[in-house]
Amino acid sequence: MKVLLTGGTGYIGSHTAVELINTGKDIAIVDSLINSNEDVVERIKQITGKEPKFYKTDILDKEAIDKIFAENEIDAVIHFAGLKAVGESVEKPLEYYYNNIMGTLTLLDVMRKHNCKKIVFSSSATVYGDPGVPRLVETMGRRTPTNPYGATKAMIEKILEDLYISDNSWKITILRYFNPIGAHESGLLGDNPNGIPNNLMPYIQKVAIGELEKLHVFGDDYETKDGTGVRDYIHVVDLAKGHILALEKLLSADGGVEKYNLGTGCGYSVLELVKTFEKVNNIKIPYVIDERRPGDIAACYADASKAEAELGWKATKTLEDMCRDSWRYIQMNK
């Protein structure tokens, strides 16, 4: 079978590509390279021994996406492509709504045309909004997200649900990520965005390597153990393996829409992550406390028991693993 990965040279997409190839899947990747580099394709080949077919294309380009489906017998899609930074989405809401939602609509329309009706969607815990409790479970349903990025994920989830209502031959799995960090143990794949990062670990990495002077911690007055925001950090390789199990279950299903949280179930504060990074890598991370960032909430972490029960998936890597692998990657690629 052949699986198309949209955004497949990105951080999570590239790690998932490796796991798919390692389980014998034939894959094709489409990516605009807005937030990634084409050399990732070669790195995937270095790790797996197989070079995936790659298309430099934006999923907003309907004609180009249609051609990809015409050239390949695509059995299923894992949809990662999209703008992904919470803070940036507050500053650029129109770009986020247009890119993420219109791109998905274009993809789904082409999939329907080619009778490819199996999709795993890369969603986010941001669809829970601010529910007032830290532990998040799928039965809570969606609430009003606190930022445009989260709103695009919630809207796409609703689009997928409505699509299934209109045609119950679709098989749809929605994976709600918590906070992916870490890198492949080879040091060949990881997260290294351009400019000043919007996410915490890449920011820490750039401070550690000397590209940035200090880390800006957004808020220390939340009702948490040390006043800084608490999140569920998950190793990107654990997350990628969750996609493999989700896809396998999807292919054997009769149809429907399923949602799964993918997280460790543990909450760590910003400062806990900083101190763990310092400890395991023997390096100091200078930081300053700034005002809260618009769109952030105090604390959230996953209840991932549904993924364990139905997919047989559970995160296995520790926060120390995440910090160690992140630093190895940035040192090897500085």
Coordinates of C-alpha atoms in Angstrom, one line a residue:
M1 CA 0.0 0.0 0.0
K2 CA 1.0 3.6 -0.5
V3 CA 0.6 6.4 2.0
L4 CA 0.8 10.1 1.2
L5 CA 2.2 12.4 3.9
T6 CA 1.4 16.0 3.5
G7 CA 4.0 18.1 5.3
G8 CA 6.1 15.0 5.4
T9 CA 9.5 16.8 5.6
G10 CA 8.4 18.7 8.7
Y11 CA 9.3 17.8 12.2
I12 CA 6.6 15.2 13.0
G13 CA 6.0 14.2 9.4
S14 CA 9.7 13.2 8.8
H15 CA 9.8 11.1 12.0
T16 CA 6.6 9.4 10.9
A17 CA 8.0 8.8 7.5
V18 CA 10.9 6.9 9.0
E19 CA 8.5 4.7 11.1
L20 CA 6.3 4.0 8.1
I21 CA 9.2 2.9 6.0
N22 CA 10.6 0.8 8.8
T23 CA 7.2 -1.1 8.9
G24 CA 7.3 -1.8 5.2
K25 CA 5.0 1.0 4.0
D26 CA 5.5 2.6 0.6
I27 CA 5.3 6.4 1.0
A28 CA 5.2 9.6 -0.9
I29 CA 5.8 13.0 0.6
V30 CA 4.3 16.4 -0.4
D31 CA 5.7 19.5 1.3
S32 CA 5.9 23.2 0.3
L33 CA 9.2 23.5 2.3
I34 CA 7.9 26.7 4.0
N35 CA 9.0 25.3 7.4
S36 CA 11.4 22.5 6.4
N37 CA 14.2 21.6 4.0
E38 CA 14.4 19.2 1.2
D39 CA 17.6 17.6 2.6
V40 CA 15.3 15.9 5.1
V41 CA 14.4 13.4 2.3
E42 CA 18.0 12.4 2.1
R43 CA 18.2 12.0 5.8
I44 CA 15.2 9.8 5.8
K45 CA 17.0 7.7 3.3
Q46 CA 20.2 7.6 5.4
I47 CA 18.1 6.2 8.4
T48 CA 15.9 3.8 6.5
G49 CA 17.9 2.9 3.4
K50 CA 15.0 3.9 1.2
E51 CA 14.3 7.2 -0.4
P52 CA 10.7 8.3 -0.4
K53 CA 9.1 9.9 -3.5
F54 CA 9.0 13.6 -2.8
Y55 CA 6.9 16.4 -4.4
K56 CA 7.7 20.1 -3.6
T57 CA 4.1 21.3 -3.7
D58 CA 1.7 23.3 -1.6
I59 CA -1.5 21.5 -0.8
L60 CA -3.3 24.7 -1.8
D61 CA -2.3 23.9 -5.4
K62 CA -5.2 21.7 -6.4
E63 CA -4.0 20.9 -9.9
A64 CA -0.6 19.8 -8.5
I65 CA -2.2 17.6 -5.8
D66 CA -4.5 16.1 -8.3
K67 CA -1.5 15.2 -10.4
I68 CA 0.1 13.5 -7.5
F69 CA -2.9 11.3 -6.9
A70 CA -3.1 10.5 -10.6
E71 CA 0.5 9.4 -10.7
N72 CA 0.3 7.3 -7.5
E73 CA -2.2 4.7 -6.2
I74 CA -2.6 6.4 -2.9
D75 CA -4.4 4.2 -0.3
A76 CA -4.4 6.6 2.7
V77 CA -3.2 10.0 3.7
I78 CA -1.6 11.3 6.9
H79 CA -2.2 15.0 6.9
F80 CA 0.4 17.0 8.7
A81 CA 0.7 20.1 6.4
G82 CA -0.2 23.4 8.0
L83 CA 1.1 26.5 9.9
K84 CA 1.6 25.5 13.5
A85 CA 2.7 28.2 15.9
V86 CA 0.3 29.4 18.5
G87 CA 1.9 32.8 19.1
E88 CA 2.2 33.5 15.4
S89 CA -1.4 32.5 14.7
V90 CA -2.5 35.3 17.1
E91 CA -0.4 37.8 15.0
K92 CA -1.4 36.4 11.6
P93 CA -4.9 34.9 11.9
L94 CA -5.9 35.3 8.2
E95 CA -2.8 33.4 7.1
Y96 CA -3.6 30.6 9.5
Y97 CA -7.2 30.3 8.6
Y98 CA -6.5 30.4 4.9
N99 CA -3.6 28.1 4.8
N100 CA -4.8 25.4 7.2
I101 CA -8.5 25.2 6.3
M102 CA -8.3 25.9 2.6
G103 CA -5.4 23.5 2.2
T104 CA -7.3 20.8 3.9
L105 CA -10.5 21.4 1.9
T106 CA -8.4 21.2 -1.3
L107 CA -6.8 17.9 -0.2
L108 CA -10.1 16.3 0.8
D109 CA -11.7 17.3 -2.5
V110 CA -8.9 15.7 -4.5
M111 CA -9.0 12.6 -2.2
R112 CA -12.7 12.3 -2.9
K113 CA -12.2 12.6 -6.6
H114 CA -9.7 9.7 -6.6
N115 CA -11.8 7.6 -4.2
C116 CA -9.1 7.7 -1.5
K117 CA -11.2 7.9 1.7
K118 CA -8.8 7.1 4.5
I119 CA -7.1 9.9 6.4
V120 CA -5.2 10.4 9.7
F121 CA -5.4 14.0 10.7
S122 CA -2.7 15.8 12.7
S123 CA -4.8 17.7 15.2
S124 CA -3.9 19.3 18.6
A125 CA -4.8 19.5 22.2
T126 CA -5.6 23.2 21.6
V127 CA -9.0 22.1 20.4
Y128 CA -10.0 21.6 24.1
G129 CA -9.6 25.4 24.6
D130 CA -9.4 26.2 28.3
P131 CA -11.6 23.6 30.0
G132 CA -10.7 24.6 33.5
V133 CA -9.1 21.3 34.4
P134 CA -5.6 20.2 33.4
R135 CA -6.3 16.5 32.4
L136 CA -7.9 16.4 29.0
V137 CA -9.9 13.4 27.8
E138 CA -11.5 12.9 24.4
T139 CA -15.0 12.7 25.8
M140 CA -14.8 16.4 26.8
G141 CA -15.3 17.3 23.2
R142 CA -14.1 20.5 21.6
R143 CA -14.4 23.9 23.4
T144 CA -13.6 27.3 22.0
P145 CA -9.8 27.4 21.3
T146 CA -7.8 30.2 22.8
N147 CA -5.9 31.0 19.6
P148 CA -6.4 30.9 15.8
Y149 CA -4.1 27.9 15.4
G150 CA -6.3 25.9 17.7
A151 CA -9.4 27.2 15.9
T152 CA -8.2 25.9 12.6
K153 CA -7.7 22.5 14.1
A154 CA -11.1 22.5 15.6
M155 CA -12.7 23.6 12.3
I156 CA -10.9 20.9 10.4
E157 CA -12.1 18.3 12.9
K158 CA -15.7 19.5 12.3
I159 CA -15.2 19.4 8.5
L160 CA -14.0 15.8 8.8
E161 CA -17.0 14.8 11.0
D162 CA -19.4 16.4 8.5
L163 CA -17.7 14.7 5.6
Y164 CA -18.3 11.3 7.3
I165 CA -21.9 12.2 7.9
S166 CA -22.3 12.9 4.2
D167 CA -20.5 9.7 3.1
N168 CA -19.9 7.0 5.7
S169 CA -17.4 5.1 3.5
W170 CA -14.8 7.5 4.8
K171 CA -12.4 6.2 7.5
I172 CA -11.1 9.1 9.6
T173 CA -8.7 9.2 12.6
I174 CA -8.0 12.4 14.4
L175 CA -4.9 12.5 16.6
R176 CA -4.7 15.2 19.2
Y177 CA -1.1 15.9 19.9
F178 CA 0.2 17.5 23.1
N179 CA 3.7 18.9 23.0
P180 CA 6.2 17.0 20.8
I181 CA 9.9 17.5 21.5
G182 CA 13.0 15.4 21.1
A183 CA 14.7 14.1 18.0
H184 CA 15.6 10.9 16.2
E185 CA 18.4 9.1 18.1
S186 CA 20.6 9.2 15.0
G187 CA 20.7 13.0 15.3
L188 CA 19.7 13.3 11.6
L189 CA 16.1 14.4 12.2
G190 CA 14.8 17.0 14.7
D191 CA 13.2 20.4 15.1
N192 CA 15.2 23.4 14.0
P193 CA 12.9 26.2 12.8
N194 CA 14.2 29.3 11.1
G195 CA 14.4 32.6 13.1
I196 CA 13.2 32.9 16.6
P197 CA 11.2 29.8 17.5
N198 CA 7.6 29.8 18.7
N199 CA 7.9 26.6 20.6
L200 CA 9.8 26.0 23.8
M201 CA 12.4 23.3 23.0
P202 CA 13.7 24.8 19.8
Y203 CA 14.1 28.1 21.7
I204 CA 16.1 26.3 24.4
Q205 CA 18.2 24.6 21.8
K206 CA 19.1 28.0 20.1
V207 CA 20.0 29.5 23.5
A208 CA 22.1 26.4 24.3
I209 CA 24.0 26.6 21.0
G210 CA 24.6 30.4 21.4
E211 CA 22.3 31.6 18.5
L212 CA 20.1 33.4 21.0
E213 CA 21.2 35.1 24.2
K214 CA 18.5 33.9 26.6
L215 CA 15.2 32.2 26.8
H216 CA 12.0 34.2 27.3
V217 CA 9.6 32.5 29.6
F218 CA 6.1 33.8 29.1
G219 CA 4.5 34.3 32.5
D220 CA 5.4 33.0 36.0
D221 CA 2.1 33.9 37.7
Y222 CA 0.0 30.9 36.6
E223 CA -1.6 28.7 39.3
T224 CA 1.0 26.0 38.8
K225 CA 3.8 24.5 40.9
D226 CA 6.3 27.2 40.0
G227 CA 4.1 29.8 38.3
T228 CA 5.1 28.8 34.7
G229 CA 2.9 27.0 32.2
V230 CA 2.6 23.2 32.5
R231 CA 2.4 21.0 29.4
D232 CA 2.5 17.4 28.5
Y233 CA 5.8 16.9 26.5
I234 CA 6.0 13.8 24.3
H235 CA 9.0 12.4 22.4
V236 CA 8.5 12.9 18.7
V237 CA 9.4 9.2 18.0
D238 CA 6.7 8.0 20.4
L239 CA 4.3 10.3 18.6
A240 CA 5.4 9.0 15.2
K241 CA 4.8 5.4 16.4
G242 CA 1.3 6.4 17.4
H243 CA 0.6 7.3 13.8
I244 CA 1.6 3.8 12.6
L245 CA -0.8 2.1 15.1
A246 CA -3.5 4.6 14.3
L247 CA -3.1 3.9 10.5
E248 CA -3.2 0.1 11.0
K249 CA -6.4 0.3 13.0
L250 CA -7.9 2.7 10.5
L251 CA -7.2 0.4 7.6
S252 CA -9.0 -2.5 9.4
A253 CA -12.0 -0.4 10.4
D254 CA -15.3 -0.4 8.7
G255 CA -15.5 3.4 8.7
G256 CA -16.1 6.2 11.1
V257 CA -14.4 9.0 12.9
E258 CA -12.2 8.3 15.9
K259 CA -10.2 10.7 18.1
Y260 CA -7.2 9.9 20.2
N261 CA -5.0 11.9 22.6
L262 CA -1.3 11.3 22.1
G263 CA 0.6 12.4 25.2
T264 CA 2.4 11.0 28.2
G265 CA -0.2 11.9 30.8
C266 CA 2.5 13.8 32.8
G267 CA 2.6 17.6 33.1
Y268 CA 5.9 19.5 33.4
S269 CA 6.4 23.2 33.8
V270 CA 8.5 25.4 31.6
L271 CA 11.2 25.7 34.3
E272 CA 11.2 21.9 35.0
L273 CA 11.9 21.4 31.3
V274 CA 14.7 24.0 31.4
K275 CA 16.3 22.5 34.5
T276 CA 16.1 18.9 33.1
F277 CA 17.8 20.1 29.9
E278 CA 20.5 21.7 31.9
K279 CA 21.0 18.7 34.1
V280 CA 21.2 15.9 31.4
N281 CA 23.3 18.0 29.0
N282 CA 25.5 19.8 31.6
I283 CA 24.8 23.2 30.1
K284 CA 23.3 26.5 31.5
I285 CA 20.2 28.1 29.9
P286 CA 19.9 31.8 30.9
Y287 CA 16.3 33.0 30.9
V288 CA 14.1 36.0 31.7
I289 CA 10.5 36.1 32.7
D290 CA 8.2 38.0 30.4
E291 CA 4.5 38.7 30.5
R292 CA 2.0 35.9 29.6
R293 CA 1.7 35.2 25.9
P294 CA -1.7 35.7 24.3
G295 CA -3.5 32.4 23.7
D296 CA -1.7 30.3 26.3
I297 CA -3.4 28.5 29.1
A298 CA -2.0 27.5 32.6
A299 CA -1.8 23.8 32.3
C300 CA -2.8 20.8 30.3
Y301 CA -1.8 17.2 29.9
A302 CA -3.3 14.1 28.3
D303 CA -5.5 11.3 29.3
A304 CA -4.1 8.9 26.7
S305 CA -5.9 5.8 28.0
K306 CA -8.1 5.5 24.9
A307 CA -5.0 5.3 22.7
E308 CA -3.5 2.6 25.0
A309 CA -6.7 0.6 25.1
E310 CA -7.7 0.8 21.4
L311 CA -4.4 1.3 19.6
G312 CA -2.0 -0.5 21.9
W313 CA 0.0 2.7 22.1
K314 CA 1.8 4.2 25.1
A315 CA 4.6 6.8 25.3
T316 CA 7.8 5.1 26.6
K317 CA 10.5 7.8 26.4
T318 CA 11.3 10.1 29.4
L319 CA 11.7 13.8 29.7
E320 CA 15.4 13.1 30.1
D321 CA 15.4 11.2 26.8
M322 CA 13.6 14.2 25.1
C323 CA 16.2 16.7 26.3
R324 CA 19.2 14.5 25.5
D325 CA 18.0 13.7 22.0
S326 CA 17.1 17.3 21.3
W327 CA 20.6 18.5 22.3
R328 CA 22.3 15.8 20.3
Y329 CA 20.4 16.8 17.2
I330 CA 21.2 20.5 17.5
Q331 CA 24.9 19.8 18.2
M332 CA 25.2 17.6 15.1
N333 CA 23.4 20.1 12.9
K334 CA 24.6 23.5 14.1

